[in-house]
CSV table of C-alpha atoms in Angstrom, one decimal:
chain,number,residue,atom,x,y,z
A,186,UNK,CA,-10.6,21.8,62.9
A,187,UNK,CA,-9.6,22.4,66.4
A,188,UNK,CA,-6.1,24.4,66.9
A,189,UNK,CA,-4.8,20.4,68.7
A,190,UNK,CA,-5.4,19.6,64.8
A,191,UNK,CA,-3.5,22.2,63.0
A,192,UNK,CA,-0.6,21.8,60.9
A,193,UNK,CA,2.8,22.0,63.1
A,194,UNK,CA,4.4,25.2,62.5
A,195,UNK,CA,7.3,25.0,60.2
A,196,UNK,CA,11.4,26.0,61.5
A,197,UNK,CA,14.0,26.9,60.0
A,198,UNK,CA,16.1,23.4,58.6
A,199,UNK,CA,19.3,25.8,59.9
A,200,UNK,CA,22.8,25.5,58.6
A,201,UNK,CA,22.9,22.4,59.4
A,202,UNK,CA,20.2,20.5,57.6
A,203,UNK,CA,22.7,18.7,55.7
A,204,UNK,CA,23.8,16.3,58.1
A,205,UNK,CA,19.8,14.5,58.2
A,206,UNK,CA,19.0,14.8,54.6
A,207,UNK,CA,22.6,15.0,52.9
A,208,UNK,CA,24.8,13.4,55.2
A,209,UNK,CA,27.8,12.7,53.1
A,210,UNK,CA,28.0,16.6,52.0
A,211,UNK,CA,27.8,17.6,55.8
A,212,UNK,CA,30.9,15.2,56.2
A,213,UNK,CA,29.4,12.1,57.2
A,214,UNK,CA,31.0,9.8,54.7
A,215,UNK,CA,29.1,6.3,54.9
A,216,UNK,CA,26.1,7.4,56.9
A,217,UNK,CA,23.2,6.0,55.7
A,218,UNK,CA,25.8,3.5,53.0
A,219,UNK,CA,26.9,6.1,51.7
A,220,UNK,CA,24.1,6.9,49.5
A,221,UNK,CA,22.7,10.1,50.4
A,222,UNK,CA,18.6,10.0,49.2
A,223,UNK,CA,17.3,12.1,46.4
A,224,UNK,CA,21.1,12.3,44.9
A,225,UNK,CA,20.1,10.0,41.7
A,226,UNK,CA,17.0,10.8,39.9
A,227,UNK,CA,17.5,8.6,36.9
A,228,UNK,CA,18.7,5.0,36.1
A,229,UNK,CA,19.9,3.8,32.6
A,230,UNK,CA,17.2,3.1,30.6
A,231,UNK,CA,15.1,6.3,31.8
A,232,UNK,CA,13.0,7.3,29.0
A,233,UNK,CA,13.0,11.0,27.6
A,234,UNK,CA,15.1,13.5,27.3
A,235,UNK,CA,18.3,13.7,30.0
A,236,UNK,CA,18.9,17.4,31.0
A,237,UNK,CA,21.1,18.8,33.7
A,238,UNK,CA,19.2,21.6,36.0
A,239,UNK,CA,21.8,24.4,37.4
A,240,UNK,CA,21.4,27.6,39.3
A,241,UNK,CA,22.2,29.2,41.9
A,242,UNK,CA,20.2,30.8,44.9
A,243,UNK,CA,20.5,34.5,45.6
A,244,UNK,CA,19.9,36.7,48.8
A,245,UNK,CA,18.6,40.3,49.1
A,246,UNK,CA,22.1,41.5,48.7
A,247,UNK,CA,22.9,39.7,46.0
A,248,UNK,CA,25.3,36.7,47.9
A,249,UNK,CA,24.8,33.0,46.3
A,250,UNK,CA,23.9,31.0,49.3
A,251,UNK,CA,25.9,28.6,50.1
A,252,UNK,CA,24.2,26.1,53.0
A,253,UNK,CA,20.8,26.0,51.6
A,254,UNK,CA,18.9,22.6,50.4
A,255,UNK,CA,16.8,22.3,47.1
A,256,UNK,CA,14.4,19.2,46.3
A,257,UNK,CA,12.7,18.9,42.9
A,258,UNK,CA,9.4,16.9,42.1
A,259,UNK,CA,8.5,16.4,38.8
A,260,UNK,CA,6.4,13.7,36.0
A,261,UNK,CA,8.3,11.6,33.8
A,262,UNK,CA,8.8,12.1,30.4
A,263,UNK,CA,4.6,11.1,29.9
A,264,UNK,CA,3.6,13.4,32.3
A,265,UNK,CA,3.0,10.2,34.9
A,266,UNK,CA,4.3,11.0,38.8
A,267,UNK,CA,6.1,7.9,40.7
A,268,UNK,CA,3.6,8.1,43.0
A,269,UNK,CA,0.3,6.3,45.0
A,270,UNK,CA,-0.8,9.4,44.5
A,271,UNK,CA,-1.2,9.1,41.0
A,272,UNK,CA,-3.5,6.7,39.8
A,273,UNK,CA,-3.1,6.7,36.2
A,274,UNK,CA,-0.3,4.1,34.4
A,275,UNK,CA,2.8,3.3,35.9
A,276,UNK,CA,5.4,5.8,35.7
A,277,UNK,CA,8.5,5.2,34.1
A,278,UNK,CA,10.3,2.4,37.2
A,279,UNK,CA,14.0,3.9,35.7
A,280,UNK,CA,13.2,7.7,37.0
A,281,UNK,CA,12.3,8.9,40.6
A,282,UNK,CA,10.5,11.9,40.1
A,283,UNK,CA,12.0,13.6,43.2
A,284,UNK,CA,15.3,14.7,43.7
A,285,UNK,CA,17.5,16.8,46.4
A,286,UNK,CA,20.9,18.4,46.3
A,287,UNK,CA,22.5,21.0,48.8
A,288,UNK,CA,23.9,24.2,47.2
A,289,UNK,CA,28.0,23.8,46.7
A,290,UNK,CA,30.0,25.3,49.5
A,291,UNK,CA,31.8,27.0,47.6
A,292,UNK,CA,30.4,28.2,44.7
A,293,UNK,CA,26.9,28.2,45.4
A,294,UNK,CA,25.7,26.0,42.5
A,295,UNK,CA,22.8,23.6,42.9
A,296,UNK,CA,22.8,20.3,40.0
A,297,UNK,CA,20.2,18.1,38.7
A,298,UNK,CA,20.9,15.3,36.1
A,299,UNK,CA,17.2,14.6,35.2
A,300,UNK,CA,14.6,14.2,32.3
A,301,UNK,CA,12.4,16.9,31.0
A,302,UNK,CA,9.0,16.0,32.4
A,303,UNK,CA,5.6,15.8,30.0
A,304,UNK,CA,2.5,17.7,30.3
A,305,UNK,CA,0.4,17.2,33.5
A,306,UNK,CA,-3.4,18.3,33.7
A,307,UNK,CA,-4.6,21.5,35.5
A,308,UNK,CA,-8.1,20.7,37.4
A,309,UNK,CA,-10.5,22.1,34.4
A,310,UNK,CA,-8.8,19.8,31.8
A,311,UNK,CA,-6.5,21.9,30.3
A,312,UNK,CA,-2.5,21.0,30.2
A,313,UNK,CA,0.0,23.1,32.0
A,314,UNK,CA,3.0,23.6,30.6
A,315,UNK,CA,6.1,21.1,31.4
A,316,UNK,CA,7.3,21.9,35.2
A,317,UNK,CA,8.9,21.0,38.1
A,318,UNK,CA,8.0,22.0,41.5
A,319,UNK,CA,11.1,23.3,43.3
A,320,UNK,CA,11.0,23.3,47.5
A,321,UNK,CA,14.0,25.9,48.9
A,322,UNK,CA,15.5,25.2,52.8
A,323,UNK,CA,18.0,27.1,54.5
A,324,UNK,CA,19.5,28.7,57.3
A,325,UNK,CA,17.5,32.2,57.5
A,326,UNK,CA,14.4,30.6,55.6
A,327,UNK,CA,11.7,30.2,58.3
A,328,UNK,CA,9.2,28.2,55.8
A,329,UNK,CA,10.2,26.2,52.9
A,330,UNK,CA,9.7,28.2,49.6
A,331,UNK,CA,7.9,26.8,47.4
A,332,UNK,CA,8.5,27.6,43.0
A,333,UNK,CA,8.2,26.6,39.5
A,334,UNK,CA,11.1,25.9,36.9
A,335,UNK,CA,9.6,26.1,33.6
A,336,UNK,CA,11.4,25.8,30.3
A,337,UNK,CA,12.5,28.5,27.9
A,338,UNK,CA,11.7,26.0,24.8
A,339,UNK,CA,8.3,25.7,25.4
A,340,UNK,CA,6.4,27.3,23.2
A,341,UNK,CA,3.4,25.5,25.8
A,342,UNK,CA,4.3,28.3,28.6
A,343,UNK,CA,2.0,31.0,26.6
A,344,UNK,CA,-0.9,28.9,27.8
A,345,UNK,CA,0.2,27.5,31.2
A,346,UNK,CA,-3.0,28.2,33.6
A,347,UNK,CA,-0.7,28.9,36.2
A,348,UNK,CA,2.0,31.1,34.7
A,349,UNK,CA,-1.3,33.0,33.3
A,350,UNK,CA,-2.2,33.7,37.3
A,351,UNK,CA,0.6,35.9,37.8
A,352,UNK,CA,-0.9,39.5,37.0
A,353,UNK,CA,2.5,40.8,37.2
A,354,UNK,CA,3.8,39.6,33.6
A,355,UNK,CA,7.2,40.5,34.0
A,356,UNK,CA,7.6,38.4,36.8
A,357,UNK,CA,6.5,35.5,34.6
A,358,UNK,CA,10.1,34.8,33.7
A,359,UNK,CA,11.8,34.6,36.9
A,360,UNK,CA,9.9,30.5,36.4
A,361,UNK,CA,11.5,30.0,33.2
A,362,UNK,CA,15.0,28.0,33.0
A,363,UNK,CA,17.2,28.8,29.9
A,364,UNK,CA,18.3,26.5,28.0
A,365,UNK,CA,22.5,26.1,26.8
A,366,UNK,CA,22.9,22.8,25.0
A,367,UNK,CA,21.2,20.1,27.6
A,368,UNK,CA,21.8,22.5,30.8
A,369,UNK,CA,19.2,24.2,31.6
A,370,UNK,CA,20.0,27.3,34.1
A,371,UNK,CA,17.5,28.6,36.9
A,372,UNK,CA,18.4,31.1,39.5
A,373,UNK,CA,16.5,31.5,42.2
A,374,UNK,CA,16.3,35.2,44.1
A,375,UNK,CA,14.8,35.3,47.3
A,376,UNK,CA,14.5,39.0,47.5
A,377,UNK,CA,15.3,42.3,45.4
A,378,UNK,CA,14.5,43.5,42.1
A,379,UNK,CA,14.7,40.0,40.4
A,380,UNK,CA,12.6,38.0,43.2
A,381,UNK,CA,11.6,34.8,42.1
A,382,UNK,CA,7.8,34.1,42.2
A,383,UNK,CA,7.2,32.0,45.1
A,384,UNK,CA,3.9,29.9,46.1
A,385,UNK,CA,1.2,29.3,49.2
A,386,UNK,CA,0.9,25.4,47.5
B,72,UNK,CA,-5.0,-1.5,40.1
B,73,UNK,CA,-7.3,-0.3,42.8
B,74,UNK,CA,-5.2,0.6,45.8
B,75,UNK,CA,-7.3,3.3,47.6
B,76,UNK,CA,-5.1,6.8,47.1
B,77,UNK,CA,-6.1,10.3,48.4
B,78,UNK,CA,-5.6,13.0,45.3
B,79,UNK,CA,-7.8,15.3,47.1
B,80,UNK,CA,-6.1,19.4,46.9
B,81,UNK,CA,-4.6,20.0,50.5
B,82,UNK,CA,-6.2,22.3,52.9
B,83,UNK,CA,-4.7,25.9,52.8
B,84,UNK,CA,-2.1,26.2,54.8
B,85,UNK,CA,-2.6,28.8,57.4
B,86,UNK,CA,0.3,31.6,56.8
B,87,UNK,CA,-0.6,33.4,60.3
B,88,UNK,CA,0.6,30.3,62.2
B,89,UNK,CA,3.8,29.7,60.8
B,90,UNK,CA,6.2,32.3,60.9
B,91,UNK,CA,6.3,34.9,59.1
B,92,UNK,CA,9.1,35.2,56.2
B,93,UNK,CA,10.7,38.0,58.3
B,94,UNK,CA,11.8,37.6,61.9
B,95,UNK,CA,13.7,40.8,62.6
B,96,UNK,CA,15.2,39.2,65.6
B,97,UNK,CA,16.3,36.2,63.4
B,98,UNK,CA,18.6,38.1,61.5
B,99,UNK,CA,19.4,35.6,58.8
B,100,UNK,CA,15.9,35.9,57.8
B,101,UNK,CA,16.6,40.0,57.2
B,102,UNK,CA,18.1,39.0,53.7
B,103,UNK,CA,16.4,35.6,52.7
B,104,UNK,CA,12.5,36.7,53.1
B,105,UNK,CA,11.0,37.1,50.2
B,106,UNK,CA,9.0,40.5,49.8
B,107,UNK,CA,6.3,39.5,47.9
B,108,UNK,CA,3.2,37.7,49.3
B,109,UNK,CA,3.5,34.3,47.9
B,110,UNK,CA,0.8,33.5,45.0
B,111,UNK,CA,-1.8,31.3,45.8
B,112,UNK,CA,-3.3,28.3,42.8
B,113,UNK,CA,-5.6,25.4,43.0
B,114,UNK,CA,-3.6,22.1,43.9
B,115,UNK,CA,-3.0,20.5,40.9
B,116,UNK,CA,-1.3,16.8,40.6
B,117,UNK,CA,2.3,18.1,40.9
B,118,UNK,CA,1.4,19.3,44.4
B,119,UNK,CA,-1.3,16.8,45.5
B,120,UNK,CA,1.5,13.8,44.5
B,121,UNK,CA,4.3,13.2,46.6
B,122,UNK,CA,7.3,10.8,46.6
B,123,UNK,CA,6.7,7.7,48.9
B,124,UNK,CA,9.7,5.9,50.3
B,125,UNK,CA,8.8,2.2,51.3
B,126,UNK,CA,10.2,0.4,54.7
B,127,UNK,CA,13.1,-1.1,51.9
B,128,UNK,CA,15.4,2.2,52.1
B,129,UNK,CA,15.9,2.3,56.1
B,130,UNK,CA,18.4,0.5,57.4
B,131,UNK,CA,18.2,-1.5,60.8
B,132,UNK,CA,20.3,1.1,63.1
B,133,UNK,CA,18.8,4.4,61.1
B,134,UNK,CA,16.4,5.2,63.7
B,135,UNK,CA,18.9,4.6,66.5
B,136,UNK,CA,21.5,7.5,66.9
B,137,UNK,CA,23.0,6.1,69.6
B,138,UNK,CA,24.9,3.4,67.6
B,139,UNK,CA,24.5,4.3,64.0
B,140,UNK,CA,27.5,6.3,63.7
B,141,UNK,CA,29.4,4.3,66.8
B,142,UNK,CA,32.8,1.9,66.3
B,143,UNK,CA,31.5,-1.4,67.2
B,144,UNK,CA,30.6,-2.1,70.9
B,145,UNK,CA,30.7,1.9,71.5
B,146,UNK,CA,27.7,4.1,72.2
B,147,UNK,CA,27.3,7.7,72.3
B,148,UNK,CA,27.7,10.0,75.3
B,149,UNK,CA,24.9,11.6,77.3
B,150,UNK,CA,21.4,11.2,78.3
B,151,UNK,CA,19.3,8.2,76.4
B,152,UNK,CA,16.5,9.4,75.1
B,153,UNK,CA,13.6,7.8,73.6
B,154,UNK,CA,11.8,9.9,71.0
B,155,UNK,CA,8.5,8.9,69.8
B,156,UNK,CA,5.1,10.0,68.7
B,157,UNK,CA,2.8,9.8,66.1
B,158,UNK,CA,2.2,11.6,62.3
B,159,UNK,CA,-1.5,12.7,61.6
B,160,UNK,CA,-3.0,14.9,59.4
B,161,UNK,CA,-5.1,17.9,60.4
B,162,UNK,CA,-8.1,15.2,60.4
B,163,UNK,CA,-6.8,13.6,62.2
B,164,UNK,CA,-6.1,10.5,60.3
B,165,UNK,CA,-2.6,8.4,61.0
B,166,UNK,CA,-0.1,9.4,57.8
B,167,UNK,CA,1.6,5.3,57.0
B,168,UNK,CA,4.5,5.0,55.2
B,169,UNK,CA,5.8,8.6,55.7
B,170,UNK,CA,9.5,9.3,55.4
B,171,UNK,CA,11.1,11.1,59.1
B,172,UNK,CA,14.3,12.6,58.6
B,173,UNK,CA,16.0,13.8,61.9
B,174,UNK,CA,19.3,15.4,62.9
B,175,UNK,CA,20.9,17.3,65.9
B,176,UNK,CA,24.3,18.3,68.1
B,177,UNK,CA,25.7,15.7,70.4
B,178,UNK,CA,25.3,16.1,74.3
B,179,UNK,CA,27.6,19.0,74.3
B,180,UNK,CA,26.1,21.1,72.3
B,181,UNK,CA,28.5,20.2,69.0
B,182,UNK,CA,27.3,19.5,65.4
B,183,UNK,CA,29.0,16.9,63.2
B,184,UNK,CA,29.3,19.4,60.4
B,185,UNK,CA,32.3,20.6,58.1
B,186,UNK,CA,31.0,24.0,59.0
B,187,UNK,CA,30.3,23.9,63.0
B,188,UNK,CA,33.2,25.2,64.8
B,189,UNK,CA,32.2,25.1,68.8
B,190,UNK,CA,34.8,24.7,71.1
B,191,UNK,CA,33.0,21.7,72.3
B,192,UNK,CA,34.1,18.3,71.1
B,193,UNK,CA,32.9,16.1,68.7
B,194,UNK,CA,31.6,12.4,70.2
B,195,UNK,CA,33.9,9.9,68.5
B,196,UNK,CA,30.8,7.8,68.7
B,197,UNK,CA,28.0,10.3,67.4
B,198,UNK,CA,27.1,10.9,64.2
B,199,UNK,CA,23.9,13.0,64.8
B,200,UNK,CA,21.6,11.8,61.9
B,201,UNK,CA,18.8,8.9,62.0
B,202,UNK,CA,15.5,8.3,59.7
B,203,UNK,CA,12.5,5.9,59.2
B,204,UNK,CA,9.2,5.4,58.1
B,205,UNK,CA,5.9,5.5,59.9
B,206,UNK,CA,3.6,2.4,60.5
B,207,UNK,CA,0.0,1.9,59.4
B,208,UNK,CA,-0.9,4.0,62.4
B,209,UNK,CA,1.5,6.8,61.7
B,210,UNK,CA,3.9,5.9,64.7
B,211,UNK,CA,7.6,6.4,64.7
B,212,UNK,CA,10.1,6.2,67.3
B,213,UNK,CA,14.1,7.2,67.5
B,214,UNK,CA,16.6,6.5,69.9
B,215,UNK,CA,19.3,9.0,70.6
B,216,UNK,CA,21.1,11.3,73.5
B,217,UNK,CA,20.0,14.8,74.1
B,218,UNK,CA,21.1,16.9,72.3
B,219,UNK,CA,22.8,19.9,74.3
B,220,UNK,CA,22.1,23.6,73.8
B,221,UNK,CA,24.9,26.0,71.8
B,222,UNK,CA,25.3,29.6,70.9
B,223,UNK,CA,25.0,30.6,67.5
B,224,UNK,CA,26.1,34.5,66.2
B,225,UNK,CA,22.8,36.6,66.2
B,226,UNK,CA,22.8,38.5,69.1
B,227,UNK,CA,25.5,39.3,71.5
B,228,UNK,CA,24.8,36.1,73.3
B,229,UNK,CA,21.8,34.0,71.6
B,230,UNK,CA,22.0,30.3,73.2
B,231,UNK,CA,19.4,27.5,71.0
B,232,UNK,CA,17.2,25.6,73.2
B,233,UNK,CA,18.6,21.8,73.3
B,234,UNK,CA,16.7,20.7,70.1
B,235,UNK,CA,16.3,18.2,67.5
B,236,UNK,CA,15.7,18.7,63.7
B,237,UNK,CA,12.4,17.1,61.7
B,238,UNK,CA,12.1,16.8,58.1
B,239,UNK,CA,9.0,15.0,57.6
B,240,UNK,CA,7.3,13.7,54.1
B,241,UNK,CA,3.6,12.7,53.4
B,242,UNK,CA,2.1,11.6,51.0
B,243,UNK,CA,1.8,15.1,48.2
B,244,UNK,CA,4.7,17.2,47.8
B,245,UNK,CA,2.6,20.1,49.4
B,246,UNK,CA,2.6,18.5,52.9
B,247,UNK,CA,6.8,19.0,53.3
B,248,UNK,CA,7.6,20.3,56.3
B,249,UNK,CA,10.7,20.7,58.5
B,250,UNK,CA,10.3,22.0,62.1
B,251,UNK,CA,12.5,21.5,65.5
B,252,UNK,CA,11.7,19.6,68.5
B,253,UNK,CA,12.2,21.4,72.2
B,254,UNK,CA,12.3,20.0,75.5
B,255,UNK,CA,9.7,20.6,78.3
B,256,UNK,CA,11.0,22.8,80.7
B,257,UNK,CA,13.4,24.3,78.9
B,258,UNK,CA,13.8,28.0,80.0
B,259,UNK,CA,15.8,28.8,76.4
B,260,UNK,CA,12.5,28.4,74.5
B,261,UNK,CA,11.6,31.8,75.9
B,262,UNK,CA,14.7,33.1,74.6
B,263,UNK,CA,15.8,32.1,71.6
B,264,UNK,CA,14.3,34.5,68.4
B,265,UNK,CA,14.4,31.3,66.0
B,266,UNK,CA,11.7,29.7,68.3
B,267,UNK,CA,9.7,33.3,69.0
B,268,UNK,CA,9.6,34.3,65.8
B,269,UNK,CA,6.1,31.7,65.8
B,270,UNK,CA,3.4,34.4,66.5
B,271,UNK,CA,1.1,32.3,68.5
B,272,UNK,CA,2.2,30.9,71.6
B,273,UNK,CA,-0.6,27.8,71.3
B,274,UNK,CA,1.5,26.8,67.9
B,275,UNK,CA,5.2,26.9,70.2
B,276,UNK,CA,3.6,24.5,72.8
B,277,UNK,CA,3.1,22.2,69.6
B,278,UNK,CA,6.7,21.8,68.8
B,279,UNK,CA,7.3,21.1,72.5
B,280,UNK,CA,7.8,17.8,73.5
B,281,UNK,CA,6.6,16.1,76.9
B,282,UNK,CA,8.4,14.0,79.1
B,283,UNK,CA,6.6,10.4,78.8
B,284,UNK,CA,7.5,8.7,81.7
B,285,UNK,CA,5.2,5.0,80.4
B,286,UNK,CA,7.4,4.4,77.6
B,287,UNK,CA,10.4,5.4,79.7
B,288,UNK,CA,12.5,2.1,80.0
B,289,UNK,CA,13.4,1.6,83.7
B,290,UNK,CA,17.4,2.0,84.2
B,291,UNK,CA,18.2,2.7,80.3
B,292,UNK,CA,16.5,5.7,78.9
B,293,UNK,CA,13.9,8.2,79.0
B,294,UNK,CA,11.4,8.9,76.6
B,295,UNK,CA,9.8,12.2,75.0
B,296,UNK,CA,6.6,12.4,73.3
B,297,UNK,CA,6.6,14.3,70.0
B,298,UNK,CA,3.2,14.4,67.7
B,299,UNK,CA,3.9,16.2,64.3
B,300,UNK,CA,0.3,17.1,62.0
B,301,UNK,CA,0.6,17.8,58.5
B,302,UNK,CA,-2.1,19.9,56.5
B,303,UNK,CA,-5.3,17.9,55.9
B,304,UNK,CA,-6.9,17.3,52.5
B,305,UNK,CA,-10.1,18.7,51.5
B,306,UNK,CA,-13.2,17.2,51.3
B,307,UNK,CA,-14.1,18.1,47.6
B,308,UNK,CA,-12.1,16.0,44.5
B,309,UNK,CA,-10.7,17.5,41.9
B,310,UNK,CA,-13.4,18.9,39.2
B,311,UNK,CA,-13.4,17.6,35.9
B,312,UNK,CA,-10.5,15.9,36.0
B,313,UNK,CA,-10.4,13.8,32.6
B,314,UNK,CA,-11.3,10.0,32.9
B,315,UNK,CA,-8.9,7.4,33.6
B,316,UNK,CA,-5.8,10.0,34.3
């Protein structure tokens, strides 16, 4: 690969990424329709469990940001992706798979109304546990961060090839969401004592 | 269904090239850089899968900034630019149907957010946000005014090169990638510790983009020249991936 070929090197999205990817939180009401993309995961008649996804997302100092951008990409309740890049049976046409929400402005607090996503294959055949991949952007965040939610009642994560990688065990459960009735919370900490495991995908 | 797809793990990315976590002279990144070296994994579906957004979501004016946010008849103020280029992959293969988000201040400088306070004034006529979708060869193109420069509180007296704002999809999750755009000749690229804080000067001339004077239209606007790349796919499938899934 010549260096003309290699990947263009990532920015910061800035304080101001809402205005391109969640125009109607920047202030742009009717940009776009109105409909900012990613804001509605599920349609009625999705199949699987409905679960709301919380947190909030922590600096080194322990302050909830409050201008940063989280997507989420997850399988459907079978563990099929909405995607060409899945070849296997269709995914379930009520339930995106993808979804993106800015943190609140004032109180920090991210939100996804979504399903709890099947089992998906690692490469040798085994199953991983239920996941979705989480992709952080902010102001002060030079190269999106990439992470794991996992679930707290999933008795599956004692196997999860991936959660098995991370030689540092008590680190293990800064990818698992707890679960309150159908919320399930994950914070996120960028830095510090409670860092969140983060991933070169 | 036998539509040909690529499942194929990415190649890694290469951490040396991008900026580092920590930028000391960016001093937002003093707090929001993770310490820990981020763990490496095999590619697996959830990161070789991406969303896809078809041609059906963009709206006719969403790649033109220039009216999109306008009352009708009215256009924005300041220089009309053409932005355009194409979207490969380190293989140099076209990425089709790949979703561009982009967003940036108005001619003065001034961003059209609840949060930007800069004595400069909002364009009645400027919103500051446009998207689409690549073709079968990867192309895209925008239409817009350049966007102006602005001090930000970092240093004493930090100034951002006149930019524009790329969020850019492929086709697997892995592949997301924002990144800014920067004018030729601009003498703030030197300057400004968001751009610097990219190691290599060969990867800053990459987010650089070049006056294109043939696809300048003659008495209406000039045009830039702006190729993004996202990471490549290796050659090797995945191994023993069970039949039919």
């Amino acid at each position: 690969m010549s260096a003309d070929l290699k990947e263009s090197p990532s920015q910061t999205a800035g304080p101001y990424v809402h205005i391109g990817c969640v125009p109607s939180f920047a202030g742009l009401e009717g940009m776009y329709r109105g409909r900012d993309l990613g804001a509605q995961m599920i349609r009625d008649g999705v199949v699987g469990e409905r679960i709301t996804i919380q947190g909030r997302i922590f600096d080194g100092a322990g302050e909830a940001s409050k201008d940063a951008m989280v997507e989420i990409w997850q399988a459907d309740s079978a563990g099929r992706f909405n995607s060409p890049g899945d070849t296997g049976e269709a995914s379930d046409p009520s339930f995106s798979g993808w979804g993106r929400q800015p943190t609140d402005g004032e109180t920090g607090l991210f939100r996804f109304e979504t399903i709890k996503p099947g089992a998906v294959p690692w490469n040798d055949g085994r199953q991983q546990a239920p996941h979705i991949s989480v992709w952080v952007v902010a102001r002060g965040i030079n190269l999106g961060l990439h992470t794991r939610i996992y679930f707290s009642d999933e008795a599956a994560n004692a196997d999860d090839p991936l959660l098995s990688m991370i030689s540092d065990t008590a680190r293990r459960s800064t990818l698992v969401a707890n679960r309150s009735g159908d919320t399930f919370h994950f914070d996120i900490h960028l830095q510090g004592e409670k860092e969140t495991v983060f991933f070169d995908v | 269904m036998t539509e040909t797809v690529n499942l194929q793990p990415f190649s890694r990315r290469d951490l040396a090239w991008h900026p580092p976590a920590l930028a000391p002279d960016y001093k937002s990144s003093h707090l929001r850089s993770p310490q820990h070296p981020p763990i490496s994994f095999p590619n697996t579906l959830s990161e070789c899968a991406g969303p896809v957004f078809g041609h059906d979501i963009i709206g006719p004016q969403d790649h033109d900034l220039i009216v999109n946010y306008a009352s009708s008849g009215q256009t924005a103020i300041g220089p009309r630019l053409i932005v355009h280029g194409r979207l490969i992959d380190e293989d140099g293969r076209a990425v089709p149907n790949a979703l561009i988000e982009i967003w940036q201040a108005n001619a003065g400088g001034r961003y059209r957010h609840k949060k930007d306070g800069y004595l400069a004034p909002l364009d009645p006529n400027f919103g500051g946000c446009g998207r689409t979708v690549t073709d079968q060869d990867g192309a895209y193109s925008f239409h817009t005014v350049q966007p102006g420069p602005y001090p930000w509180p970092n240093g004493g007296n930090d100034w951002r090169p006149a930019h524009i704002h790329f969020s850019v999809f492929g086709s697997g999750f892995a592949q997301r990638l924002i990144t800014q755009m920067y004018f030729e000749g601009d003498p703030h690229i030197a300057l400004c510790p968001i751009v610097q804080a990219i190691p290599d000067q060969a990867a800053i001339t990459r987010l650089v983009a070049k006056l294109d004077m043939e696809k300048t239209i003659p008495m209406d606007a000039r045009a830039y020249r702006f190729d993004l790349i996202l990471r490549g796919r290796q050659a090797t499938y995945f191994e023993n991936r069970p039949e039919g899934s």
